[in-house]
Amino acid sequence: MGKLLKADYVFKNGKVITVNSNDDVVSAVAILDNKIIYVGNDVEAEEYIGENTKVYDLKNKTLTPGFIDSHQHTAHTAAWKNMFYNLDPSFAPNKEKMFEIIKRAVKETPPGKWILFWGYDEMRMEEGEAPTSKELDEIAPDNPLLIGRFCGHVGSFNSKALEIGNININTAKDFVEGQVAINDGQLTGQLYETAYYHMWNFADIDVDKLIRALGIESGEILKYGVTTTHDAGSYGATTYYAYNQAIKNKSYKLRVAPMFFNLLGKENVIRDIKRYIDVGIGCLGNERLKYGIMKIMIDGSSSSPSCAVSIPYCHDNGTGILSMLPEEVEEVALVIHKAGLQAAAHCIGDRAAEIWITAIEKAQKAFPREDSRHRIEHCGMANSDQIKRIKDLGMIPTPNTRFLYLNGERYFKFFGERANSLFPCKSWVDAGVKAAIGTDGPIVSSNPLLGLSSAIDRRTSVGNPIGPEQNITILEAIRMYTYNGAYATFEEDIKGSIEVGKLADLAVFNGDILESTASELEKIDCLLTMVDGEVVYHK
């Protein structure tokens, strides 16, 4: 009966990586409406070709499931590219160039209005230091400035901005020690973690501009064969509204799972989570826009560094910053878990991971649940004991393999030999943990082939190996970027692999992904991306 159906699309004569339970590689796929109706060989695929069927001869090119970026700040990436001034070191390699960009922005902006910048990295600037509030005050006395570091955990502000945010010597104590930088009794203008995120409450994010930016950015991401992103947090309610509108007006063609998050401390976290629970937010959404993940922040970044570690950094005696205390984390975890929702926590350092794993263990003991799939975002430094407990709890880590290339050299400086075990993908595979790869965009490109490259051949930007014993196979890496991503949002039954009955989300590439070296992978281009049975990108 099924063979009487005529497909809308047939892809044949290709190398189709199914990511099914057997990791089968076949040659043909047929699509009808928004579903896959056939997966197999070219001969049988011919029976699905009708008068109106669009046939693609892949000529041995690779077809994969649509890639799922399991940790990306999609809305923030859209805003940064289309709404902020760019201070990436390629544009601002030193303070002189940085200040030229800021001066131009001040001239273009009415007095009193916020000016937003993004992307500086003092470690790649000639001076090796971030701008101070004193320096910024000389350039912009009348406009509040928010200057975000590329990592998303640190920012520099002028006095006008700090005044609006009510951050001063007296209020600095309201934040965790170290989050408000002070030197010789004066604020430097640098804010970290919760203090930094606090300032986003006051910055102007134009929702109409964000809606347009989301449409533009979705088009850019689709060029890489990505069909779903898990937005790990951007601008709160403004983000959720913008997604709704961009999907409604059909400018945003990706699928997305925005995480609900609040970075402003335990009391605000508990308040907002209870609000979400009261309105049944975990049940809202659909295959395009799926809500339900509740995210908190526990530590900082690996590139500053400010992640919470049990052994001090190698370049100084620091052990990182905690955004929440262990008992606060446990309270939040219990509220989310008891409500039957999915919890996620940003944990890069092993000390942060220990706090989160312990919190989930206690929540599970108090209120036993099956298949909760709580997430541990990044999970950069999990030790062998933690990996076992993560497996036992059914937790999902979201490693960022491309960080090894971007930050690898500084990782050796910060962590010494520990750098070799960062983002331990082989350990995840061996333990049977369903790790799901994410880019953490805008920190790195949305191109999944870069993440695959760094998963199968771990090297720094200058080519030095970084923990090669943690290399995984290309099929293992693809699974982490497809099926496991779907699993991370309870959607493995509808997407994440090329199987009959699943949603027609797929991508076609102009090279042989399975046989390519890591460096060759990075040169392969996406030729076509399909979402929900619609070709949304074609090169």
Coordinates of C-alpha atoms in Angstrom, one line a residue:
M1 CA 0.0 0.0 0.0
G2 CA 2.8 2.4 1.0
K3 CA 4.5 1.9 -2.4
L4 CA 1.5 3.4 -4.2
L5 CA 2.3 6.7 -2.6
K6 CA 4.2 9.2 -4.8
A7 CA 6.7 11.4 -3.0
D8 CA 7.2 15.1 -3.2
Y9 CA 11.0 14.6 -3.1
V10 CA 13.3 11.6 -3.8
F11 CA 17.0 11.8 -3.1
K12 CA 18.9 8.9 -4.7
N13 CA 22.4 7.7 -5.6
G14 CA 23.8 9.2 -2.4
K15 CA 25.5 8.3 0.8
V16 CA 22.7 8.7 3.3
I17 CA 23.8 8.6 6.9
T18 CA 20.7 7.5 8.7
V19 CA 21.9 7.6 12.4
N20 CA 19.4 4.7 13.1
S21 CA 20.1 2.1 15.7
N22 CA 22.5 0.3 13.3
D23 CA 24.1 3.4 11.9
D24 CA 23.1 2.2 8.4
V25 CA 24.3 4.1 5.4
V26 CA 21.9 3.8 2.4
S27 CA 21.5 5.5 -0.9
A28 CA 17.9 6.8 -1.1
V29 CA 15.2 8.7 0.8
A30 CA 11.7 9.7 -0.2
I31 CA 9.7 12.6 1.3
L32 CA 5.9 13.2 1.3
D33 CA 4.5 16.3 2.9
N34 CA 6.7 16.8 6.0
K35 CA 7.6 13.2 6.7
I36 CA 10.1 10.6 5.5
I37 CA 8.2 7.8 3.8
Y38 CA 11.1 5.6 2.5
V39 CA 14.7 4.9 3.4
G40 CA 16.7 2.4 1.4
N41 CA 18.1 1.7 -2.0
D42 CA 17.7 3.4 -5.4
V43 CA 15.7 0.6 -7.1
E44 CA 12.9 0.7 -4.6
A45 CA 13.0 4.5 -4.3
E46 CA 12.0 4.6 -8.0
E47 CA 8.6 3.4 -7.1
Y48 CA 8.0 6.6 -5.2
I49 CA 8.7 8.8 -8.1
G50 CA 5.6 10.3 -9.8
E51 CA 4.9 12.9 -12.3
N52 CA 5.3 15.8 -9.8
T53 CA 8.1 14.3 -7.7
K54 CA 11.3 16.4 -7.5
V55 CA 14.2 14.1 -7.9
Y56 CA 17.7 14.9 -6.6
D57 CA 20.6 12.8 -8.0
L58 CA 23.1 13.1 -5.1
K59 CA 25.9 11.7 -7.3
N60 CA 27.4 10.0 -4.2
K61 CA 27.2 13.2 -2.0
T62 CA 26.3 12.9 1.7
L63 CA 22.8 13.3 3.1
T64 CA 22.4 13.6 6.9
P65 CA 19.7 14.2 9.4
G66 CA 19.3 18.0 10.0
F67 CA 21.9 18.9 12.5
I68 CA 20.7 19.9 16.0
D69 CA 22.8 22.5 17.8
S70 CA 22.1 21.6 21.4
H71 CA 23.5 24.8 23.0
Q72 CA 23.5 28.0 21.1
H73 CA 22.4 31.5 22.0
T74 CA 20.5 32.0 18.8
A75 CA 18.6 35.2 19.5
H76 CA 21.7 36.7 21.0
T77 CA 23.7 35.8 17.9
A78 CA 21.0 37.4 15.8
A79 CA 21.1 40.6 17.8
W80 CA 24.9 40.7 17.9
K81 CA 25.2 40.4 14.2
N82 CA 22.4 42.8 13.3
M83 CA 21.8 45.1 16.2
F84 CA 25.2 45.6 18.1
Y85 CA 28.5 47.2 17.3
N86 CA 31.2 44.5 16.6
L87 CA 34.3 44.6 18.7
D88 CA 35.8 41.3 17.7
P89 CA 39.6 41.6 17.7
S90 CA 39.6 41.3 13.9
F91 CA 37.9 44.8 14.0
A92 CA 39.4 46.0 17.3
P93 CA 42.8 44.5 17.8
N94 CA 43.7 47.2 20.3
K95 CA 42.1 49.9 22.4
E96 CA 42.7 52.6 19.9
K97 CA 40.6 50.8 17.3
M98 CA 38.1 49.8 19.9
F99 CA 37.7 53.4 21.0
E100 CA 37.3 54.6 17.4
I101 CA 34.3 52.2 17.0
I102 CA 32.8 53.4 20.3
K103 CA 33.3 57.1 19.3
R104 CA 31.5 56.5 16.0
A105 CA 28.7 54.8 17.8
V106 CA 28.3 57.7 20.2
K107 CA 28.0 60.1 17.3
E108 CA 25.3 58.0 15.7
T109 CA 23.3 57.7 19.0
P110 CA 21.1 60.3 20.8
P111 CA 22.4 61.2 24.3
G112 CA 20.9 59.0 27.1
K113 CA 20.3 56.0 24.8
W114 CA 22.0 52.7 25.5
I115 CA 24.8 51.6 23.1
L116 CA 25.5 47.9 22.9
F117 CA 28.8 46.3 21.8
W118 CA 29.9 42.7 21.6
G119 CA 32.8 40.5 20.9
Y120 CA 36.0 41.9 22.5
D121 CA 38.6 39.5 23.8
E122 CA 41.3 41.2 25.8
M123 CA 43.6 38.2 25.5
R124 CA 43.7 38.8 21.7
M125 CA 44.2 42.5 22.0
E126 CA 47.6 44.2 22.0
E127 CA 47.3 45.7 25.5
G128 CA 46.0 42.4 27.0
E129 CA 43.4 44.3 29.1
A130 CA 39.7 45.3 28.9
P131 CA 38.6 48.9 28.7
T132 CA 38.0 50.6 32.1
S133 CA 35.0 52.7 33.1
K134 CA 37.3 55.7 33.3
E135 CA 38.4 55.3 29.7
L136 CA 34.8 54.8 28.6
D137 CA 33.6 57.9 30.5
E138 CA 36.0 60.1 28.5
I139 CA 34.4 58.8 25.2
A140 CA 30.8 58.5 26.3
P141 CA 29.8 60.6 29.3
D142 CA 26.1 60.8 28.3
N143 CA 25.3 57.3 26.9
P144 CA 25.2 54.1 28.9
L145 CA 27.6 51.6 27.3
L146 CA 27.4 47.8 27.5
I147 CA 30.5 46.2 26.1
G148 CA 30.1 42.4 26.1
R149 CA 33.1 40.1 26.0
F150 CA 32.9 37.3 23.4
C151 CA 32.4 34.6 26.1
G152 CA 29.1 36.1 27.3
H153 CA 30.1 36.1 30.9
V154 CA 31.9 39.4 31.3
G155 CA 31.3 43.0 30.3
S156 CA 32.8 46.5 30.6
F157 CA 30.6 49.5 31.5
N158 CA 31.0 53.2 31.8
S159 CA 29.8 55.1 34.9
K160 CA 26.5 56.1 33.2
A161 CA 25.6 52.5 32.8
L162 CA 26.7 51.5 36.3
E163 CA 24.6 54.3 37.7
I164 CA 21.5 53.1 35.9
G165 CA 22.1 49.6 37.1
N166 CA 22.7 50.8 40.7
I167 CA 26.1 49.2 40.9
N168 CA 28.6 51.0 43.1
I169 CA 31.0 50.4 45.9
N170 CA 28.1 50.0 48.4
T171 CA 26.0 47.7 46.3
A172 CA 28.9 45.5 45.1
K173 CA 28.4 43.4 48.2
D174 CA 25.0 42.3 47.0
F175 CA 26.7 40.1 44.4
V176 CA 29.0 37.1 44.9
E177 CA 32.5 38.2 45.7
G178 CA 34.5 38.9 42.6
Q179 CA 31.6 39.6 40.3
V180 CA 32.0 43.4 40.6
A181 CA 35.7 44.2 39.9
I182 CA 37.2 46.7 42.3
N183 CA 40.8 48.1 42.3
D184 CA 42.1 50.5 44.9
G185 CA 38.6 51.0 46.3
Q186 CA 37.2 52.0 42.9
L187 CA 35.0 50.1 40.4
T188 CA 37.0 49.2 37.3
G189 CA 33.8 48.9 35.2
Q190 CA 34.2 45.2 34.7
L191 CA 31.3 43.0 35.8
Y192 CA 31.3 39.2 35.9
E193 CA 28.5 36.6 35.8
T194 CA 25.3 37.6 37.7
A195 CA 26.5 41.2 38.1
Y196 CA 27.0 41.3 34.3
Y197 CA 23.7 39.7 33.5
H198 CA 22.0 42.1 35.9
M199 CA 22.8 45.0 33.5
W200 CA 20.8 43.4 30.7
N201 CA 17.7 44.3 32.6
F202 CA 18.3 47.9 31.7
A203 CA 19.7 47.7 28.2
D204 CA 17.4 48.6 25.3
I205 CA 16.6 45.5 23.2
D206 CA 14.2 46.6 20.4
V207 CA 11.8 43.7 20.0
D208 CA 10.9 44.6 16.4
K209 CA 14.5 44.7 15.4
L210 CA 15.1 41.4 17.2
I211 CA 12.2 39.8 15.2
R212 CA 13.8 40.9 12.0
A213 CA 17.3 39.8 13.2
L214 CA 16.0 36.3 14.0
G215 CA 14.7 35.9 10.4
I216 CA 18.1 36.9 9.0
E217 CA 20.1 34.7 11.4
S218 CA 17.9 31.6 10.7
G219 CA 18.8 32.0 7.1
E220 CA 22.5 32.0 7.9
I221 CA 22.2 29.0 10.2
L222 CA 20.3 27.0 7.6
K223 CA 23.3 27.4 5.2
Y224 CA 25.2 25.0 7.4
G225 CA 22.6 22.2 7.4
V226 CA 21.4 23.0 11.0
T227 CA 17.6 22.5 11.4
T228 CA 17.1 22.9 15.1
T229 CA 18.8 25.0 17.8
H230 CA 18.4 24.9 21.6
D231 CA 18.6 28.5 22.6
A232 CA 20.4 28.5 25.9
G233 CA 19.3 32.0 26.8
S234 CA 19.2 35.5 25.4
Y235 CA 16.8 38.3 26.5
G236 CA 14.1 36.6 28.6
A237 CA 10.5 37.4 27.7
T238 CA 11.6 39.6 24.8
T239 CA 13.2 36.6 23.2
Y240 CA 10.2 34.4 23.6
Y241 CA 7.9 37.0 22.1
A242 CA 10.3 37.6 19.2
Y243 CA 10.5 33.8 18.4
N244 CA 6.7 33.6 18.4
Q245 CA 6.4 36.5 16.0
A246 CA 9.2 35.5 13.7
I247 CA 7.8 32.0 13.4
K248 CA 4.3 33.3 12.9
N249 CA 5.4 35.6 10.1
K250 CA 7.4 32.7 8.6
S251 CA 10.7 34.6 8.5
Y252 CA 12.2 32.2 11.0
K253 CA 12.4 28.7 9.4
L254 CA 14.5 26.8 12.0
R255 CA 13.0 24.7 14.8
V256 CA 14.0 26.1 18.2
A257 CA 13.8 25.1 21.9
P258 CA 14.3 28.3 23.9
M259 CA 15.3 27.6 27.5
F260 CA 13.6 29.6 30.3
F261 CA 16.3 31.1 32.4
N262 CA 17.0 33.8 34.9
L263 CA 20.5 34.7 35.9
L264 CA 19.7 37.1 38.7
G265 CA 20.0 34.9 41.8
K266 CA 18.0 32.3 43.6
E267 CA 15.0 34.4 44.6
N268 CA 14.3 35.6 41.1
V269 CA 15.0 32.1 39.7
I270 CA 12.5 30.5 42.1
R271 CA 9.9 33.2 41.4
D272 CA 10.1 32.8 37.7
I273 CA 10.1 29.0 37.7
K274 CA 7.1 28.9 39.9
R275 CA 5.3 31.3 37.4
Y276 CA 6.2 29.0 34.5
I277 CA 4.9 26.0 36.4
D278 CA 1.7 27.7 37.4
V279 CA 0.8 28.5 33.8
G280 CA 1.9 25.0 32.5
I281 CA 4.8 26.3 30.5
G282 CA 6.4 22.9 30.2
C283 CA 3.4 21.8 28.1
L284 CA 3.5 24.7 25.7
G285 CA 4.9 24.8 22.2
N286 CA 5.0 22.5 19.2
E287 CA 7.4 20.9 16.7
R288 CA 8.6 24.4 15.6
L289 CA 8.8 26.1 19.0
K290 CA 9.3 23.9 22.0
Y291 CA 9.3 25.2 25.5
G292 CA 10.1 23.4 28.8
I293 CA 13.8 23.5 29.7
M294 CA 14.5 25.5 32.9
K295 CA 18.1 26.7 33.0
I296 CA 20.2 28.2 35.8
M297 CA 23.9 29.3 35.9
I298 CA 26.3 27.8 38.4
D299 CA 29.7 29.0 37.3
G300 CA 31.5 31.0 34.7
S301 CA 33.5 30.5 31.5
S302 CA 36.5 28.5 30.5
S303 CA 38.1 31.3 28.4
S304 CA 38.4 34.1 31.1
P305 CA 38.6 31.8 33.1
S306 CA 35.9 32.0 35.7
C307 CA 34.6 28.4 35.8
A308 CA 34.4 26.8 39.2
V309 CA 37.2 24.2 39.6
S310 CA 38.3 22.0 42.5
I311 CA 42.0 22.5 41.8
P312 CA 43.3 26.0 41.4
Y313 CA 44.1 27.4 37.9
C314 CA 47.7 27.0 36.8
H315 CA 48.2 30.7 36.0
D316 CA 47.0 31.9 39.4
N317 CA 45.5 30.5 42.5
G318 CA 41.9 31.2 41.5
T319 CA 39.2 28.5 41.6
G320 CA 36.5 30.4 39.7
I321 CA 33.2 32.0 40.5
L322 CA 29.9 30.5 41.6
S323 CA 26.7 32.3 40.5
M324 CA 24.7 30.4 43.1
L325 CA 25.6 28.6 46.4
P326 CA 25.2 24.8 46.6
E327 CA 22.2 25.0 48.9
E328 CA 20.5 27.5 46.5
V329 CA 21.1 25.2 43.5
E330 CA 19.6 22.3 45.5
E331 CA 16.5 24.3 46.2
V332 CA 16.0 25.3 42.5
A333 CA 16.7 21.8 41.3
L334 CA 14.1 20.4 43.7
V335 CA 11.4 22.8 42.5
I336 CA 12.0 22.0 38.8
H337 CA 12.3 18.3 39.4
K338 CA 9.2 18.0 41.6
A339 CA 7.2 19.8 38.9
G340 CA 8.1 17.2 36.4
L341 CA 10.1 19.6 34.2
Q342 CA 13.5 19.4 32.6
A343 CA 16.3 21.2 34.4
A344 CA 19.5 22.5 32.9
A345 CA 22.5 24.1 34.5
H346 CA 25.5 25.8 33.1
C347 CA 28.5 23.9 34.6
I348 CA 31.9 24.1 33.0
G349 CA 34.2 23.4 36.0
D350 CA 34.3 20.1 37.9
R351 CA 33.3 22.0 41.1
A352 CA 30.2 23.4 39.5
A353 CA 29.4 19.9 38.0
E354 CA 29.6 18.4 41.5
I355 CA 27.2 20.9 42.9
W356 CA 24.6 20.2 40.1
I357 CA 25.0 16.4 40.1
T358 CA 24.6 16.3 43.8
A359 CA 21.5 18.6 43.6
I360 CA 19.9 16.3 41.0
E361 CA 20.7 13.2 43.1
K362 CA 19.0 14.8 46.1
A363 CA 16.0 15.8 44.1
Q364 CA 15.7 12.4 42.6
K365 CA 15.9 10.7 46.0
A366 CA 13.2 13.1 47.4
F367 CA 10.9 12.7 44.4
P368 CA 11.8 9.6 42.3
R369 CA 11.2 10.1 38.5
E370 CA 11.9 8.1 35.5
D371 CA 13.6 9.5 32.4
S372 CA 13.9 13.1 33.7
R373 CA 16.8 13.9 31.3
H374 CA 18.1 16.8 33.3
R375 CA 20.9 18.6 31.4
I376 CA 24.3 19.7 32.3
E377 CA 25.3 22.4 29.9
H378 CA 28.9 22.4 28.7
C379 CA 30.1 19.9 31.4
G380 CA 33.7 20.7 30.4
M381 CA 35.7 19.1 33.2
A382 CA 33.7 16.1 34.5
N383 CA 35.8 13.5 36.3
S384 CA 35.3 9.7 36.0
D385 CA 33.2 9.5 39.2
Q386 CA 31.0 12.4 37.9
I387 CA 30.6 10.7 34.5
K388 CA 29.3 7.5 36.2
R389 CA 26.8 9.4 38.3
I390 CA 25.7 11.4 35.2
K391 CA 25.0 8.1 33.4
D392 CA 23.2 6.7 36.4
L393 CA 21.0 9.8 36.6
G394 CA 20.3 9.8 32.9
M395 CA 21.6 13.4 32.6
I396 CA 22.6 14.9 29.3
P397 CA 25.9 16.9 28.9
T398 CA 26.2 19.3 26.0
P399 CA 30.0 19.6 25.2
N400 CA 31.4 22.3 23.0
T401 CA 34.0 20.5 21.0
R402 CA 35.0 23.6 18.9
F403 CA 36.2 25.3 22.1
L404 CA 39.2 23.0 21.9
Y405 CA 40.3 24.7 18.7
L406 CA 39.3 28.3 19.7
N407 CA 40.6 28.2 23.3
G408 CA 42.9 25.2 23.4
E409 CA 46.2 27.1 23.8
R410 CA 44.8 29.2 26.7
Y411 CA 43.4 26.0 28.2
F412 CA 46.9 24.7 28.6
K413 CA 47.9 27.9 30.3
F414 CA 44.9 27.9 32.6
F415 CA 44.5 24.2 33.4
G416 CA 47.8 22.5 32.5
E417 CA 47.4 18.8 31.9
R418 CA 43.7 19.0 32.8
A419 CA 43.2 20.6 29.4
N420 CA 43.6 17.2 27.8
S421 CA 40.4 15.9 29.5
L422 CA 38.2 18.9 28.7
F423 CA 34.9 18.0 27.0
P424 CA 35.6 14.3 27.3
C425 CA 33.6 12.9 24.4
K426 CA 35.2 9.5 24.3
S427 CA 34.4 9.1 28.0
W428 CA 30.8 10.0 27.3
V429 CA 30.6 7.4 24.5
D430 CA 32.3 4.7 26.6
A431 CA 30.0 5.3 29.5
G432 CA 26.9 5.2 27.4
V433 CA 26.0 8.8 28.1
K434 CA 23.9 10.6 25.4
A435 CA 26.0 13.8 25.1
A436 CA 24.7 16.3 22.6
I437 CA 27.1 18.7 21.0
G438 CA 26.5 22.5 20.9
T439 CA 28.4 25.4 19.5
D440 CA 27.6 28.0 22.2
G441 CA 27.2 30.5 19.4
P442 CA 28.0 33.3 18.9
I443 CA 31.2 32.2 20.5
V444 CA 32.0 29.9 17.5
S445 CA 30.4 29.4 14.1
S446 CA 27.1 27.6 13.7
N447 CA 28.8 25.3 11.1
P448 CA 28.5 21.7 12.6
L449 CA 31.3 20.4 10.5
L450 CA 33.7 22.5 12.6
G451 CA 32.4 20.8 15.7
L452 CA 32.7 17.4 14.1
S453 CA 36.2 18.1 13.0
S454 CA 37.2 19.0 16.6
A455 CA 35.5 15.9 17.9
I456 CA 37.4 13.4 15.7
D457 CA 40.7 15.2 15.9
R458 CA 41.2 17.4 18.9
R459 CA 43.6 20.2 18.1
T460 CA 44.2 23.8 19.1
S461 CA 44.2 26.7 16.6
V462 CA 48.0 26.2 16.1
G463 CA 47.7 22.5 15.5
N464 CA 48.7 21.1 18.9
P465 CA 46.9 18.0 20.0
I466 CA 44.7 18.4 23.1
G467 CA 43.7 15.1 24.6
P468 CA 43.7 12.9 21.5
E469 CA 42.7 10.0 23.6
Q470 CA 39.3 11.7 23.8
N471 CA 38.8 11.6 20.0
I472 CA 35.7 9.9 18.8
T473 CA 34.7 8.4 15.4
I474 CA 32.8 10.5 12.8
L475 CA 29.6 8.4 13.3
E476 CA 29.8 8.9 17.0
A477 CA 30.2 12.6 16.5
I478 CA 27.3 12.9 14.0
R479 CA 25.1 11.0 16.5
M480 CA 25.9 13.6 19.2
Y481 CA 25.0 16.3 16.7
T482 CA 21.7 14.8 15.6
Y483 CA 19.9 12.0 17.4
N484 CA 21.3 12.9 20.8
G485 CA 20.2 16.5 20.2
A486 CA 16.7 15.3 19.6
Y487 CA 16.9 13.1 22.7
A488 CA 17.9 16.1 24.8
T489 CA 14.4 17.6 24.2
F490 CA 12.5 14.3 24.3
E491 CA 12.0 14.4 20.5
E492 CA 14.0 11.4 19.3
D493 CA 10.8 9.7 18.1
I494 CA 10.1 12.5 15.6
K495 CA 13.6 13.7 14.4
G496 CA 17.3 13.3 14.8
S497 CA 17.7 10.4 12.3
I498 CA 16.7 9.5 8.8
E499 CA 13.9 6.9 9.4
V500 CA 10.4 6.3 8.1
G501 CA 7.8 8.3 9.9
K502 CA 10.1 11.0 11.2
L503 CA 10.0 14.7 10.2
A504 CA 11.7 15.5 7.0
D505 CA 14.6 17.5 8.4
L506 CA 17.8 16.8 6.4
A507 CA 20.9 18.3 4.8
V508 CA 23.0 17.5 1.8
F509 CA 26.7 18.1 1.6
N510 CA 29.2 18.3 -1.3
G511 CA 31.7 15.9 0.2
D512 CA 32.1 12.5 1.7
I513 CA 31.7 13.3 5.4
L514 CA 32.4 9.7 6.5
E515 CA 35.7 9.4 4.6
S516 CA 37.0 12.9 5.2
T517 CA 39.8 13.9 7.5
A518 CA 39.2 16.6 10.1
S519 CA 40.8 19.3 8.0
E520 CA 38.8 18.1 4.9
L521 CA 35.6 18.2 6.9
E522 CA 36.1 21.9 7.4
K523 CA 36.1 22.6 3.7
I524 CA 32.9 20.7 2.9
D525 CA 29.8 22.9 2.1
C526 CA 26.2 22.3 2.7
L527 CA 24.3 22.3 -0.6
L528 CA 20.7 21.9 0.6
T529 CA 18.8 22.1 3.8
M530 CA 15.2 20.8 4.3
V531 CA 13.0 21.6 7.3
D532 CA 9.6 20.0 7.6
G533 CA 9.6 18.8 4.0
E534 CA 10.4 22.2 2.6
V535 CA 13.7 23.1 1.0
V536 CA 14.7 26.2 2.9
Y537 CA 18.2 26.5 1.6
H538 CA 19.7 25.5 -1.7
K539 CA 23.2 26.5 -2.9

